[in-house]
CSV table of C-alpha atoms in Angstrom, one decimal:
chain,number,residue,atom,x,y,z
A,500,MET,CA,-169.9,-7.0,80.6
A,501,THR,CA,-167.7,-9.9,79.8
A,502,ILE,CA,-163.8,-10.3,80.7
A,503,ALA,CA,-162.1,-13.1,78.8
A,504,ILE,CA,-159.6,-14.3,81.4
A,505,ALA,CA,-160.6,-17.8,82.5
A,506,GLU,CA,-163.6,-19.9,83.1
A,507,PRO,CA,-165.6,-18.2,85.9
A,508,GLU,CA,-166.5,-19.8,89.1
A,509,GLU,CA,-170.4,-19.8,89.4
A,510,PRO,CA,-171.9,-19.8,92.8
A,511,GLU,CA,-175.6,-19.5,93.3
A,512,GLY,CA,-177.5,-17.3,90.9
A,513,ASN,CA,-175.7,-15.1,88.4
A,514,LEU,CA,-172.8,-14.0,90.5
A,515,VAL,CA,-169.4,-14.9,88.9
A,516,TRP,CA,-165.7,-13.9,89.7
A,517,ARG,CA,-162.5,-14.1,88.2
A,518,ILE,CA,-158.8,-13.2,89.0
A,519,VAL,CA,-158.0,-10.5,86.7
A,520,LYS,CA,-154.7,-8.5,86.1
A,521,VAL,CA,-156.0,-4.9,86.2
A,522,THR,CA,-153.9,-2.6,84.1
A,523,PRO,CA,-154.2,1.3,84.4
A,524,GLU,CA,-156.1,1.3,81.1
A,525,LEU,CA,-158.7,-1.4,82.3
A,526,ALA,CA,-158.9,0.5,85.6
A,527,ASP,CA,-159.8,3.6,83.6
A,528,THR,CA,-162.6,1.6,81.7
A,529,PHE,CA,-164.0,0.0,85.0
A,530,LEU,CA,-164.2,3.6,86.6
A,531,SER,CA,-166.2,4.8,83.7
A,532,ARG,CA,-168.8,2.4,84.6
A,533,ALA,CA,-169.3,3.6,88.2
A,534,SER,CA,-173.0,3.5,89.2
A,535,VAL,CA,-172.4,6.2,92.0
A,536,ASN,CA,-169.6,8.6,91.8
A,537,ARG,CA,-168.6,8.8,95.4
A,538,ARG,CA,-166.1,11.4,96.5
A,539,LEU,CA,-162.6,9.8,96.6
A,540,ASN,CA,-160.6,9.9,99.7
A,541,MET,CA,-157.2,11.0,98.2
A,542,GLY,CA,-155.3,10.1,101.3
A,543,HIS,CA,-156.5,6.6,101.0
A,544,VAL,CA,-155.8,6.5,97.2
A,545,LYS,CA,-152.3,7.8,97.9
A,546,ALA,CA,-151.8,5.1,100.5
A,547,LEU,CA,-152.9,2.3,98.2
A,548,THR,CA,-150.8,3.8,95.4
A,549,GLU,CA,-147.7,3.6,97.6
A,550,THR,CA,-148.5,0.0,98.6
A,551,ILE,CA,-148.5,-0.8,94.9
A,552,LEU,CA,-145.3,1.0,94.2
A,553,ARG,CA,-143.5,-0.7,97.0
A,554,GLY,CA,-144.6,-4.1,95.7
A,555,GLU,CA,-146.7,-4.9,98.6
A,556,TRP,CA,-149.9,-5.3,96.9
A,557,LYS,CA,-151.5,-8.7,97.7
A,558,LEU,CA,-154.4,-10.5,96.0
A,559,THR,CA,-157.2,-10.8,98.6
A,560,HIS,CA,-160.9,-11.2,98.7
A,561,GLN,CA,-161.2,-7.5,98.3
A,562,GLY,CA,-161.5,-6.5,94.7
A,563,ILE,CA,-163.9,-4.9,92.2
A,564,ALA,CA,-167.5,-5.4,92.1
A,565,PHE,CA,-170.1,-4.8,89.3
A,566,ASP,CA,-174.0,-5.2,89.5
A,567,LYS,CA,-176.0,-7.3,87.1
A,568,THR,CA,-176.2,-4.4,84.6
A,569,GLY,CA,-172.2,-4.1,84.5
A,570,ALA,CA,-172.2,-0.9,86.7
A,571,LEU,CA,-169.3,-0.5,89.1
A,572,LEU,CA,-170.4,-0.8,92.8
A,573,ASP,CA,-167.3,-1.1,94.6
A,574,GLY,CA,-163.5,-0.6,94.1
A,575,GLN,CA,-163.1,3.0,93.0
A,576,HIS,CA,-160.3,3.8,95.4
A,577,ARG,CA,-158.4,0.6,94.3
A,578,LEU,CA,-158.8,1.3,90.6
A,579,GLN,CA,-157.7,4.9,91.0
A,580,ALA,CA,-154.6,3.8,92.9
A,581,ILE,CA,-153.8,1.6,89.9
A,582,ILE,CA,-154.1,4.5,87.6
A,583,GLU,CA,-151.9,6.8,90.0
A,584,ALA,CA,-149.3,4.0,90.3
A,585,ASN,CA,-149.4,3.2,86.6
A,586,THR,CA,-148.8,-0.3,87.5
A,587,PRO,CA,-151.1,-3.4,86.9
A,588,VAL,CA,-152.1,-5.6,89.9
A,589,GLU,CA,-154.2,-8.9,90.1
A,590,MET,CA,-157.6,-8.5,91.7
A,591,ILE,CA,-160.6,-10.4,92.1
A,592,VAL,CA,-163.5,-9.1,89.9
A,593,PHE,CA,-167.0,-9.9,90.9
A,594,GLU,CA,-170.0,-9.6,88.4
A,595,GLY,CA,-173.7,-10.1,88.9
A,596,LEU,CA,-174.1,-8.5,92.3
A,597,PRO,CA,-177.6,-7.1,92.9
A,598,LYS,CA,-177.9,-3.3,93.3
A,599,ASP,CA,-179.2,-3.4,96.7
A,600,VAL,CA,-175.9,-4.6,98.2
A,601,PHE,CA,-174.2,-1.2,97.7
A,602,PRO,CA,-175.2,0.3,101.0
A,603,VAL,CA,-173.4,-2.4,102.9
A,604,LEU,CA,-170.2,-2.3,101.0
A,605,ASP,CA,-166.9,-1.1,102.7
A,606,THR,CA,-168.7,-0.9,106.0
A,607,GLY,CA,-166.5,-3.2,107.9
A,608,LYS,CA,-163.7,-2.2,110.4
A,609,ARG,CA,-160.4,-1.7,108.7
A,610,ARG,CA,-157.6,-3.9,110.1
A,611,SER,CA,-155.2,-1.8,112.3
A,612,ALA,CA,-151.5,-2.2,112.6
A,613,ALA,CA,-152.0,-3.6,116.0
A,614,ASP,CA,-154.4,-6.3,114.6
A,615,THR,CA,-151.7,-7.1,112.1
A,616,LEU,CA,-149.1,-7.7,114.9
A,617,LEU,CA,-151.5,-9.8,116.9
A,618,SER,CA,-150.3,-13.1,115.4
A,619,THR,CA,-146.7,-12.4,116.6
A,620,GLY,CA,-147.5,-12.8,120.2
A,621,ALA,CA,-146.1,-9.4,121.2
A,622,LYS,CA,-147.2,-7.5,124.2
A,623,TYR,CA,-148.7,-3.8,124.3
A,624,LEU,CA,-149.8,-3.9,120.6
A,625,PRO,CA,-151.2,-0.4,120.2
A,626,LEU,CA,-148.1,1.0,121.7
A,627,LEU,CA,-145.8,-1.3,119.8
A,628,SER,CA,-147.5,-0.5,116.5
A,629,SER,CA,-147.4,3.3,117.2
A,630,THR,CA,-143.7,3.0,118.0
A,631,ILE,CA,-142.8,1.1,115.0
A,632,ARG,CA,-144.7,3.5,112.8
A,633,HIS,CA,-143.0,6.6,114.3
A,634,VAL,CA,-139.5,4.9,114.1
A,635,ILE,CA,-140.2,4.6,110.4
A,636,LEU,CA,-141.4,8.1,110.0
A,637,PHE,CA,-138.3,9.3,111.8
A,638,LYS,CA,-136.0,7.4,109.4
A,639,THR,CA,-137.9,8.2,106.3
A,640,MET,CA,-139.3,11.9,106.7
A,641,PRO,CA,-137.7,13.3,109.9
A,642,ASN,CA,-138.1,16.9,108.7
A,643,GLU,CA,-141.7,16.7,107.5
A,644,PRO,CA,-144.9,16.6,109.6
A,645,TRP,CA,-145.8,13.2,111.1
A,646,SER,CA,-149.6,13.5,110.3
A,647,GLY,CA,-151.7,13.5,107.3
A,648,ALA,CA,-151.8,11.4,104.1
A,649,ARG,CA,-148.1,11.7,103.5
A,650,ALA,CA,-147.3,10.1,106.8
A,651,HIS,CA,-149.1,7.0,106.1
A,652,VAL,CA,-147.3,3.8,107.1
A,653,SER,CA,-148.7,0.5,105.8
A,654,ASN,CA,-149.4,-2.5,108.1
A,655,ASP,CA,-147.0,-4.5,105.8
A,656,GLN,CA,-144.3,-1.9,106.6
A,657,ILE,CA,-145.0,-2.1,110.3
A,658,LEU,CA,-144.9,-6.0,110.5
A,659,ALA,CA,-141.6,-6.2,108.4
A,660,ALA,CA,-140.0,-3.7,110.6
A,661,TYR,CA,-141.0,-5.5,113.7
A,662,ASN,CA,-139.8,-9.0,112.2
A,663,GLU,CA,-136.4,-7.3,111.4
A,664,ASP,CA,-135.8,-6.3,115.1
A,665,ARG,CA,-138.3,-8.0,117.5
A,666,ASP,CA,-136.0,-7.7,120.5
A,667,GLY,CA,-135.2,-4.0,119.8
A,668,TYR,CA,-138.8,-3.0,119.6
A,669,GLY,CA,-139.9,-5.2,122.4
A,670,GLU,CA,-137.2,-3.6,124.6
A,671,ALA,CA,-138.1,0.0,123.6
A,672,VAL,CA,-141.8,-0.5,124.4
A,673,THR,CA,-141.0,-1.7,127.7
A,674,ILE,CA,-138.5,1.0,128.5
A,675,GLY,CA,-140.8,3.6,126.9
A,676,ARG,CA,-143.7,2.7,129.2
A,677,GLU,CA,-141.5,3.0,132.3
A,678,LEU,CA,-139.8,6.3,131.2
A,679,SER,CA,-143.1,8.0,130.3
A,680,LYS,CA,-143.9,7.9,134.1
A,681,HIS,CA,-141.1,10.3,134.9
A,682,LEU,CA,-141.0,12.4,131.8
A,683,PHE,CA,-143.2,14.7,129.8
A,684,ALA,CA,-143.0,12.4,126.8
A,685,SER,CA,-145.9,9.9,125.9
A,686,PRO,CA,-145.0,6.2,126.0
A,687,THR,CA,-144.8,6.3,122.2
A,688,ALA,CA,-142.4,9.2,122.2
A,689,ALA,CA,-140.2,7.8,124.9
A,690,ALA,CA,-140.0,4.4,123.1
A,691,VAL,CA,-139.2,5.9,119.8
A,692,GLY,CA,-136.5,8.1,121.4
A,693,TYR,CA,-135.1,5.0,123.2
A,694,PHE,CA,-135.1,3.0,120.1
A,695,VAL,CA,-133.5,5.4,117.7
A,696,THR,CA,-130.7,6.4,120.2
A,697,HIS,CA,-130.1,2.8,121.3
A,698,GLU,CA,-129.9,1.5,117.7
A,699,VAL,CA,-126.9,4.0,116.8
A,700,ALA,CA,-125.2,3.8,120.2
A,701,PRO,CA,-124.9,0.1,121.0
A,702,ALA,CA,-121.7,0.7,123.0
A,703,ALA,CA,-123.2,3.6,125.2
A,704,ASN,CA,-124.1,3.2,128.8
A,705,ILE,CA,-127.9,2.9,128.2
A,706,GLU,CA,-128.5,1.5,131.7
A,707,GLU,CA,-126.9,4.8,133.2
A,708,TRP,CA,-129.1,6.9,130.9
A,709,THR,CA,-132.3,5.3,131.7
A,710,SER,CA,-131.8,4.9,135.4
A,711,GLY,CA,-131.0,8.6,135.7
A,712,LEU,CA,-134.1,9.4,133.8
A,713,LYS,CA,-136.2,7.2,136.1
A,714,SER,CA,-135.0,8.3,139.6
A,715,GLY,CA,-133.3,11.6,139.0
A,716,ALA,CA,-131.1,10.9,142.0
A,717,SER,CA,-127.8,12.7,142.5
A,718,LEU,CA,-127.9,14.3,139.1
A,719,ASP,CA,-125.8,17.4,138.7
A,720,PRO,CA,-127.8,20.7,137.8
A,721,GLY,CA,-126.3,20.6,134.4
A,722,ASP,CA,-127.1,17.0,133.7
A,723,ALA,CA,-129.2,16.6,130.5
A,724,ARG,CA,-131.1,13.8,132.1
A,725,LEU,CA,-132.3,16.3,134.9
A,726,ALA,CA,-133.3,18.9,132.2
A,727,LEU,CA,-135.3,16.2,130.4
A,728,ARG,CA,-136.9,15.3,133.5
A,729,GLU,CA,-137.9,18.9,134.2
A,730,VAL,CA,-139.8,19.5,130.9
A,731,PRO,CA,-143.3,20.3,132.1
A,732,LYS,CA,-145.5,17.2,131.9
A,733,ASP,CA,-148.6,19.2,130.7
A,734,THR,CA,-146.9,20.1,127.4
A,735,GLN,CA,-148.2,17.0,125.7
A,736,ARG,CA,-151.7,16.7,127.2
A,737,ARG,CA,-154.5,16.9,124.8
A,738,GLY,CA,-156.1,20.4,124.9
A,739,SER,CA,-153.1,22.1,126.4
A,740,LYS,CA,-152.1,25.3,124.6
A,741,ARG,CA,-148.6,24.1,125.2
A,742,ARG,CA,-149.0,20.7,123.8
A,743,ILE,CA,-146.0,19.3,122.0
A,744,ASP,CA,-146.7,16.9,119.1
A,745,MET,CA,-145.0,13.5,118.7
A,746,ARG,CA,-142.2,14.7,116.3
A,747,ASP,CA,-141.4,17.5,118.8
A,748,GLN,CA,-141.3,15.2,121.8
A,749,VAL,CA,-138.9,12.8,119.9
A,750,ALA,CA,-136.7,15.7,119.1
A,751,ILE,CA,-136.5,16.9,122.7
A,752,TYR,CA,-135.7,13.4,123.8
A,753,ILE,CA,-132.9,13.2,121.3
A,754,LYS,CA,-131.6,16.6,122.1
A,755,ALA,CA,-131.2,15.6,125.7
A,756,TRP,CA,-129.5,12.5,124.7
A,757,ASN,CA,-127.0,14.2,122.5
A,758,ALA,CA,-126.0,16.8,125.3
A,759,TRP,CA,-125.6,13.9,127.8
A,760,MET,CA,-123.3,12.0,125.3
A,761,GLU,CA,-121.5,15.3,124.6
A,762,PRO,CA,-121.3,17.1,127.9
A,763,GLU,CA,-119.2,20.1,126.4
A,764,ARG,CA,-122.4,21.0,124.5
A,765,ALA,CA,-124.8,20.8,127.5
A,766,ASP,CA,-124.8,24.6,127.9
A,767,GLU,CA,-126.4,24.9,124.5
A,768,LEU,CA,-129.2,22.5,125.4
A,769,ARG,CA,-132.8,24.0,124.8
A,770,LEU,CA,-135.5,21.7,125.3
A,771,ARG,CA,-138.3,23.0,123.3
A,772,ARG,CA,-140.3,22.5,120.2
A,773,LEU,CA,-138.5,22.5,116.9
A,774,ARG,CA,-138.7,25.9,115.4
A,775,LYS,CA,-139.8,26.6,111.9
A,776,GLY,CA,-137.2,25.2,109.5
A,777,GLU,CA,-135.4,23.5,112.3
A,778,LYS,CA,-134.3,19.9,111.4
A,779,MET,CA,-134.7,16.9,113.5
A,780,PRO,CA,-131.6,16.2,115.5
A,781,MET,CA,-129.8,12.9,114.8
A,782,PRO,CA,-128.6,11.0,117.9
A,783,VAL,CA,-125.0,10.8,118.6
A,784,GLU,CA,-123.5,7.4,117.5
A,785,VAL,CA,-121.4,5.3,119.9
A,786,LYS,CA,-119.9,2.3,118.2
A,787,PHE,CA,-117.8,-0.6,119.7
A,788,ASN,CA,-114.0,-0.4,119.0
A,789,ARG,CA,-112.9,-3.1,116.6
């Protein structure tokens, strides 16, 4: 198969490569040449499709590969994503690979969000990346499940969000790690709860809120911080029949925050899972007076 784009680079043997703008029509043609029709992971296809639609696609060494007979060896998911997005993107197209390389294609470890943040010099990278991911989910799909293919957040999105508010995320991770020692919530849930409440309430007394959660000292029986401290810790442990997922943990944190900010509503406080159809609570805002 020949693609008339530019003069190919010619390494050893018959292997050649070119940078090609792969259109949806060309992607469909390439897919028709698949030597092995592997079952597509539609979650992965969807993630790649959304990356293309957001304009985040980047030209890298990962592209499309054909063997010496012109049969497609690698790139099914990327090609299907181009078709789903109905958008052309540039890729490197390799031709002339021996057939015996097929078993070793796509066997490398995928780069994690924590790997992507490594170059920033930040601390607690797994917790940081998880926190940013769930903050993004809170903002973009608060009333939908935060698991499965629809909840995919790309590494580029996570890195961009971190660069927009490095101090905010760094503080949230530090506070989240500390609060989780005293609450039922995981470090990620505590960090997400802290970030989204602090972000919309810069004028609130955050120190009073966090110090009460940490110590529990001298808190009145009706104090929302005391209620949050008393949520059983085993509710988020793996294997527990009472386990509460990340979205519910964040919701409970915000419910307590809102009750603390508006004490007149404290008697309505119910720190439990979101019921079917119940929407994610939005944190009370506290702005500075101008």
